[in-house]
Each structure stands twice: as structure tokens, then as C-alpha cells.
mmCIF file of C-alpha atoms in Angstrom:
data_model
loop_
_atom_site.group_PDB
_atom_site.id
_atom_site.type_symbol
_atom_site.label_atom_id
_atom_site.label_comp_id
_atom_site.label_asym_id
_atom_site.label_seq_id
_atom_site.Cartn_x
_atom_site.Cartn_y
_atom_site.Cartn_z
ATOM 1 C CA UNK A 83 0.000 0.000 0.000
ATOM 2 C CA UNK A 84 1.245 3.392 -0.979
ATOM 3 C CA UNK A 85 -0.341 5.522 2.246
ATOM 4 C CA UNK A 86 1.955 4.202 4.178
ATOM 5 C CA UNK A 87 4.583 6.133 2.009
ATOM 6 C CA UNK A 88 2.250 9.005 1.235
ATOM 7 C CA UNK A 89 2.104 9.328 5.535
ATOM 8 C CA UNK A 90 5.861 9.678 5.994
ATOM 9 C CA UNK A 91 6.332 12.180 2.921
ATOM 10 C CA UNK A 92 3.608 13.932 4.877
ATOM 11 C CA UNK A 93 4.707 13.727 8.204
ATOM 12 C CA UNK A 94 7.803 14.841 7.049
ATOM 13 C CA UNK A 95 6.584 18.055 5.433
ATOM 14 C CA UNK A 96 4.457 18.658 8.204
ATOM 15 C CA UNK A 97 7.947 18.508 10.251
ATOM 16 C CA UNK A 98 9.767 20.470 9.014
ATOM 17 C CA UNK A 99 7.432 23.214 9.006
ATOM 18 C CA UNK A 100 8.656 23.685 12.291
ATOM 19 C CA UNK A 101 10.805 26.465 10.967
ATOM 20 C CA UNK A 102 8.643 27.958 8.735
ATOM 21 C CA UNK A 103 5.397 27.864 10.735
ATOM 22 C CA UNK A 104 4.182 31.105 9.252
ATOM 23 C CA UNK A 105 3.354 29.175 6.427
ATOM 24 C CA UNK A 106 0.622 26.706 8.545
ATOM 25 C CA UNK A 107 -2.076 29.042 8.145
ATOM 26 C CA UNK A 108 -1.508 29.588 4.001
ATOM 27 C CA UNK A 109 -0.942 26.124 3.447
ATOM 28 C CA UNK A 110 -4.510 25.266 5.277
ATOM 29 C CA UNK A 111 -5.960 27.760 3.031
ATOM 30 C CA UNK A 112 -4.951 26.648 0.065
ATOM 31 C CA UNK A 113 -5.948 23.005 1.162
ATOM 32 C CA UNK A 114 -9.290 24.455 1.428
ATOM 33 C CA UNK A 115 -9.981 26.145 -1.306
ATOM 34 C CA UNK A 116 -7.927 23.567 -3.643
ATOM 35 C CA UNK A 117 -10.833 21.113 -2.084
ATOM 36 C CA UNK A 118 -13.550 23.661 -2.997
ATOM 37 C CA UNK A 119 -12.108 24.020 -6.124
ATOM 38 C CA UNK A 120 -11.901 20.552 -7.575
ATOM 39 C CA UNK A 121 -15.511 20.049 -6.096
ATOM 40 C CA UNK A 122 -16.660 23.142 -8.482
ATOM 41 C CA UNK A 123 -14.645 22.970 -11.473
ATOM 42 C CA UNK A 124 -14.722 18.986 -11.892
ATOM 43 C CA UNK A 125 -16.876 16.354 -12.792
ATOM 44 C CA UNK A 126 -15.711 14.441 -9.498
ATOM 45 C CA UNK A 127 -15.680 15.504 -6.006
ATOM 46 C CA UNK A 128 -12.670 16.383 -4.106
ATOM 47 C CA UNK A 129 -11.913 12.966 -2.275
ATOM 48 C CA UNK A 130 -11.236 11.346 -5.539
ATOM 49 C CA UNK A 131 -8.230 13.695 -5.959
ATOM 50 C CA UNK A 132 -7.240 12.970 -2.617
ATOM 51 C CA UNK A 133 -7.991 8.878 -2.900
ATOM 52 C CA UNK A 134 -5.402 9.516 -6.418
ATOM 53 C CA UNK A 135 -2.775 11.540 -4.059
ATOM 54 C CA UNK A 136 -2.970 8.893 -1.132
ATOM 55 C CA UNK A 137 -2.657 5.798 -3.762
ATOM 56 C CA UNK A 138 -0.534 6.611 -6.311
ATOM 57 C CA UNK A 139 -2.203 3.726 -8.411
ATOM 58 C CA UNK A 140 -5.156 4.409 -10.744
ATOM 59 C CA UNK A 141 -6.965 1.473 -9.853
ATOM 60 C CA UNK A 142 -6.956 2.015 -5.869
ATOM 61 C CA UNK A 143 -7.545 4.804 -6.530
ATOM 62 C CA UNK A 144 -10.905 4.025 -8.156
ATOM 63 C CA UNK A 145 -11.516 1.598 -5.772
ATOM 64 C CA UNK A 146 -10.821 3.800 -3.052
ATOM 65 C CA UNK A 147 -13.781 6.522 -4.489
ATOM 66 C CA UNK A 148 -15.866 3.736 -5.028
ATOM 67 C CA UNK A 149 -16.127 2.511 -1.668
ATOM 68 C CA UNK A 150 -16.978 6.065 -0.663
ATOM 69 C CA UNK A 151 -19.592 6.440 -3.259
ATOM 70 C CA UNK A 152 -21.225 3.491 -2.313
ATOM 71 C CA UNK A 153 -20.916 4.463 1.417
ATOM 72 C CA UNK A 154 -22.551 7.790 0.903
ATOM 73 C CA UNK A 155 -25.349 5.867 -1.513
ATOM 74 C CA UNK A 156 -26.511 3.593 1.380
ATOM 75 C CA UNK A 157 -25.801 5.716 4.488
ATOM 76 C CA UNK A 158 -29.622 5.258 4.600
ATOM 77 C CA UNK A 159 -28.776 1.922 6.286
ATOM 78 C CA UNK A 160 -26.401 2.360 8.536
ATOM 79 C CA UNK A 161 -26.611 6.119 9.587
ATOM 80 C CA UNK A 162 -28.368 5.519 12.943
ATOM 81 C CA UNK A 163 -25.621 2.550 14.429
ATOM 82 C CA UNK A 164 -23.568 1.407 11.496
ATOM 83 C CA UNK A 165 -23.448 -2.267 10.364
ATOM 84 C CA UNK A 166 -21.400 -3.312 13.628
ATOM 85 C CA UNK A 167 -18.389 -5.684 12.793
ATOM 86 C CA UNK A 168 -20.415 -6.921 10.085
ATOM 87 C CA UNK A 169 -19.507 -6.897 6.194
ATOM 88 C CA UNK A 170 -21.791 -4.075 4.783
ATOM 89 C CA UNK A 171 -21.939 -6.543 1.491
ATOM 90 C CA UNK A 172 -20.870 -4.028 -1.161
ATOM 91 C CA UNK A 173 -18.402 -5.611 -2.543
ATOM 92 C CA UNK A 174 -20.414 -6.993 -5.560
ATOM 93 C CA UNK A 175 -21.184 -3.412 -6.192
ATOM 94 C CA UNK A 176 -18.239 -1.533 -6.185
ATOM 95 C CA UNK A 177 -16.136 -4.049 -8.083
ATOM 96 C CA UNK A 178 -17.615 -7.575 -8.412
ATOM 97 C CA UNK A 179 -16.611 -8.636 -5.253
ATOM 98 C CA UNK A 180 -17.253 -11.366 -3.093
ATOM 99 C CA UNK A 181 -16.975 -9.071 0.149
ATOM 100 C CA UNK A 182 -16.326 -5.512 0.862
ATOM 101 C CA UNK A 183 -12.770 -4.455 1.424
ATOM 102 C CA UNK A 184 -12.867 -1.607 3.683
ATOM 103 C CA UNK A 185 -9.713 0.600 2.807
ATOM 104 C CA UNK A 186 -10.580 3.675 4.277
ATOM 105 C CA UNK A 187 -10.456 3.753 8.052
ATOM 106 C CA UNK A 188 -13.138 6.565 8.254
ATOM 107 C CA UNK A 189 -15.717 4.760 6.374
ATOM 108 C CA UNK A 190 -14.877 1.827 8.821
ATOM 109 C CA UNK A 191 -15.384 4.002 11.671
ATOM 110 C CA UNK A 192 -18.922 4.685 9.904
ATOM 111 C CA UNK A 193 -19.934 1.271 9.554
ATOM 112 C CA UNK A 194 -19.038 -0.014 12.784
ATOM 113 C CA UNK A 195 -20.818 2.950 14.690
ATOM 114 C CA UNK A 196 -22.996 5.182 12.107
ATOM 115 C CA UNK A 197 -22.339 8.653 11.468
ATOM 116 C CA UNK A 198 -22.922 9.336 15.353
ATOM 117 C CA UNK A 199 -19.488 7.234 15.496
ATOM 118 C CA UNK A 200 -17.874 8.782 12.554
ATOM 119 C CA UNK A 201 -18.512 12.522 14.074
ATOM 120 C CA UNK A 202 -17.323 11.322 17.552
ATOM 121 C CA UNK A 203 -14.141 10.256 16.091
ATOM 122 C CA UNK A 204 -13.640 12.918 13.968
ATOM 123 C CA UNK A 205 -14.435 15.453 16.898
ATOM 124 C CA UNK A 206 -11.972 13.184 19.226
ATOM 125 C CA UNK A 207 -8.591 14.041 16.190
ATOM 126 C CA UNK A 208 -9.585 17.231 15.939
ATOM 127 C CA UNK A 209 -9.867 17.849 20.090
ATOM 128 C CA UNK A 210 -6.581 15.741 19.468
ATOM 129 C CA UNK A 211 -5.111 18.348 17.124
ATOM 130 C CA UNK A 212 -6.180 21.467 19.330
ATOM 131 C CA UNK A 213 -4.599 19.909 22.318
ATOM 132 C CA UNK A 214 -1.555 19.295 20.561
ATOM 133 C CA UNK A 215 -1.709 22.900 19.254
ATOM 134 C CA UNK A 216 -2.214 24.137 22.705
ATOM 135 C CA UNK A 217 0.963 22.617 23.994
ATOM 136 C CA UNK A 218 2.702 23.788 20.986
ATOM 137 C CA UNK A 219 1.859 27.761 21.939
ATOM 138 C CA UNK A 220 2.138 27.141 25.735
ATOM 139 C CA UNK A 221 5.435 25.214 26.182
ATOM 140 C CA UNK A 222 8.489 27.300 26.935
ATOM 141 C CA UNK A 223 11.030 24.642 26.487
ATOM 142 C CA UNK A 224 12.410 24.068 22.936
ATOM 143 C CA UNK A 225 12.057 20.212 23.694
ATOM 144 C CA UNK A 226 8.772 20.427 24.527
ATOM 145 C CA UNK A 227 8.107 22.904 21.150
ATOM 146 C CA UNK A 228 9.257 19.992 19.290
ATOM 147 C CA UNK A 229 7.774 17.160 20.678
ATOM 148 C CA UNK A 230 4.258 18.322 20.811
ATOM 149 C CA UNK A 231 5.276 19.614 16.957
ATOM 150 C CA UNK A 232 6.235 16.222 16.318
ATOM 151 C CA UNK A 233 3.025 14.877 17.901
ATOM 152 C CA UNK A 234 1.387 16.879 15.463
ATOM 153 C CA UNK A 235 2.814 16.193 12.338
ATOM 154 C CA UNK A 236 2.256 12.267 13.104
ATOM 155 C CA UNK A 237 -1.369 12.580 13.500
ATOM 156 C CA UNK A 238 -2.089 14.407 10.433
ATOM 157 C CA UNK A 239 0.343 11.917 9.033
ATOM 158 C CA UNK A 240 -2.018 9.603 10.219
ATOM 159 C CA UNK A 241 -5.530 11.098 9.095
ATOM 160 C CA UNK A 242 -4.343 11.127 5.673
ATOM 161 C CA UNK A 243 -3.138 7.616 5.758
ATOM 162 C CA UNK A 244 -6.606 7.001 7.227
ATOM 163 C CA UNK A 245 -7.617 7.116 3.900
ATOM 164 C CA UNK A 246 -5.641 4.735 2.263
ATOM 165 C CA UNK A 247 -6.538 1.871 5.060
ATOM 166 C CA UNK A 248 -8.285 0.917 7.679
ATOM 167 C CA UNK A 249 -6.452 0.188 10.923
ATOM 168 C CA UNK A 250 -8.529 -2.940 12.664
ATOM 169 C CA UNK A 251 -9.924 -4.448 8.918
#
């Protein structure tokens, strides 16, 4: 799998940002709007590009959209409390499968809990990230400055591999 790769180039980046940190703020920005962006000007939405960015293959990468597509066409069923550790049985729709490969850790999180569970989590990395952040402005010690930096950079690291795999499938 390539996200393991695309995490570390990420990580990385996010690093050594460390000594250009003025450039955090721009960088989100442009994230943004890039997102907003490809969802206006494109015939596919945003997490496509990003499934294509995380894989580096054409044909995970489809795969990858797929299994979102399909997970936002039957949310209907699971929305309330999520399939539970149960295969969701899309598999013969997304690519003639015999079960569903879950390769995307937040539409794992979804199915195992429902979009209650999938906003929990989400609100738990980005309490996560604000802690981290928090540390980050408060500490006064330069080891401190970089560990909680470090911190930082892993667990975006992380969310963006998040898309390339699931961690318990």
C-alpha cells in the first residue's frame, strides 16, 4: 500500500514546518480552497483527488472513491448505528466482489458505529489536534516545542493515511 509512504512524505513536510510555521495558516488555506475548487470545477468531487494523491495507483484509486460512493449511496442503512463488525456486502457493487474491502479507516469508523461514530471520532482528532496545538503555543522549552510539533505532524500523518486503510480491517 502506498499511504503508508504518502504518511511519511507527509509527516515529514508537516515537520519540518517547524521552521517555517508562518506558512501553517496559508498552506490550510490553500488546502481548502484547492478542495472547494476541484468540487466546483470537476466532474468528481474532491476525495477522488485525494484517494489519487494517497494511492498513487489508478486502480486504488478508483476503488478507493468507489467505496466512498457506495458508502454515501446507502448511508440510509447504517446512519443511525452502522453495520457493527459486520460486512456491509458491497463488494459486488463496487467491483464484483465477493466481500467488501474496507480501505478507508473513516468509512470503517462509519460502519461499525454510524455517522454518530464517525462525528465522535472525527471530533476526538480534531480535540486531538487542538490539544496538541495548545501545547505547541504554551510550552516554553524548545524540547517540549518539538515534541508536541512532532506529535502533530504524526497525526495528520495519520488522518491522511486514514484514507488509504483501515487500521482494525
Amino acid at each position: 500500500s502506498s499511504g503508508p509512504y504518502v504518511a511519511m512524505v507527509i509527516m515529514l513536510g508537516c515537520r519540518a514546518l517547524i521552521w517555517a510555521r508562518w506558512m501553517v495558516k496559508p498552506l490550510l488555506l490553500v488546502f481548502g480552497l484547492a478542495c472547494v475548487g476541484i468540487e466546483i470545477l470537476s466532474n468528481r468531487p474532491f476525495y477522488s483527488v485525494v484517494g489519487e494523491f494517497v494511492a498513487l495507483d489508478a486502480e486504488t484509486a478508483w476503488y478507493r472513491t468507489q467505496l466512498i460512493n457506495v458508502a454515501i449511496k446507502h448511508v440510509g442503512e447504517y446512519w443511525m448505528s452502522g453495520y457493527g463488525l459486520s460486512d456491509p456486502g458491497w463488494g459486488p457493487e463496487i467491483a464484483g466482489l465477493k466481500n467488501t474491502d474496507i480501505v478507508n479507516h473513516y468509512v470503517y469508523v462509519a460502519i461499525l458505529g454510524g455517522l454518530g461514530g464517525l462525528f465522535a471520532y472525527l471530533g476526538i482528532c480534531i480535540a486531538a489536534m487542538h490539544s496538541v496545538t495548545r501545547v505547541f503555543r504554551a510550552s516554553r522549552t524548545a524540547w517540549l516545542r518539538q515534541l508536541s510539533w512532532g506529535l502533530g505532524s504524526t497525526m495528520i500523518a495519520l488522518m491522511v493515511a486514514f484514507w488509504s486503510g483501515a487500521l482494525f480491517t
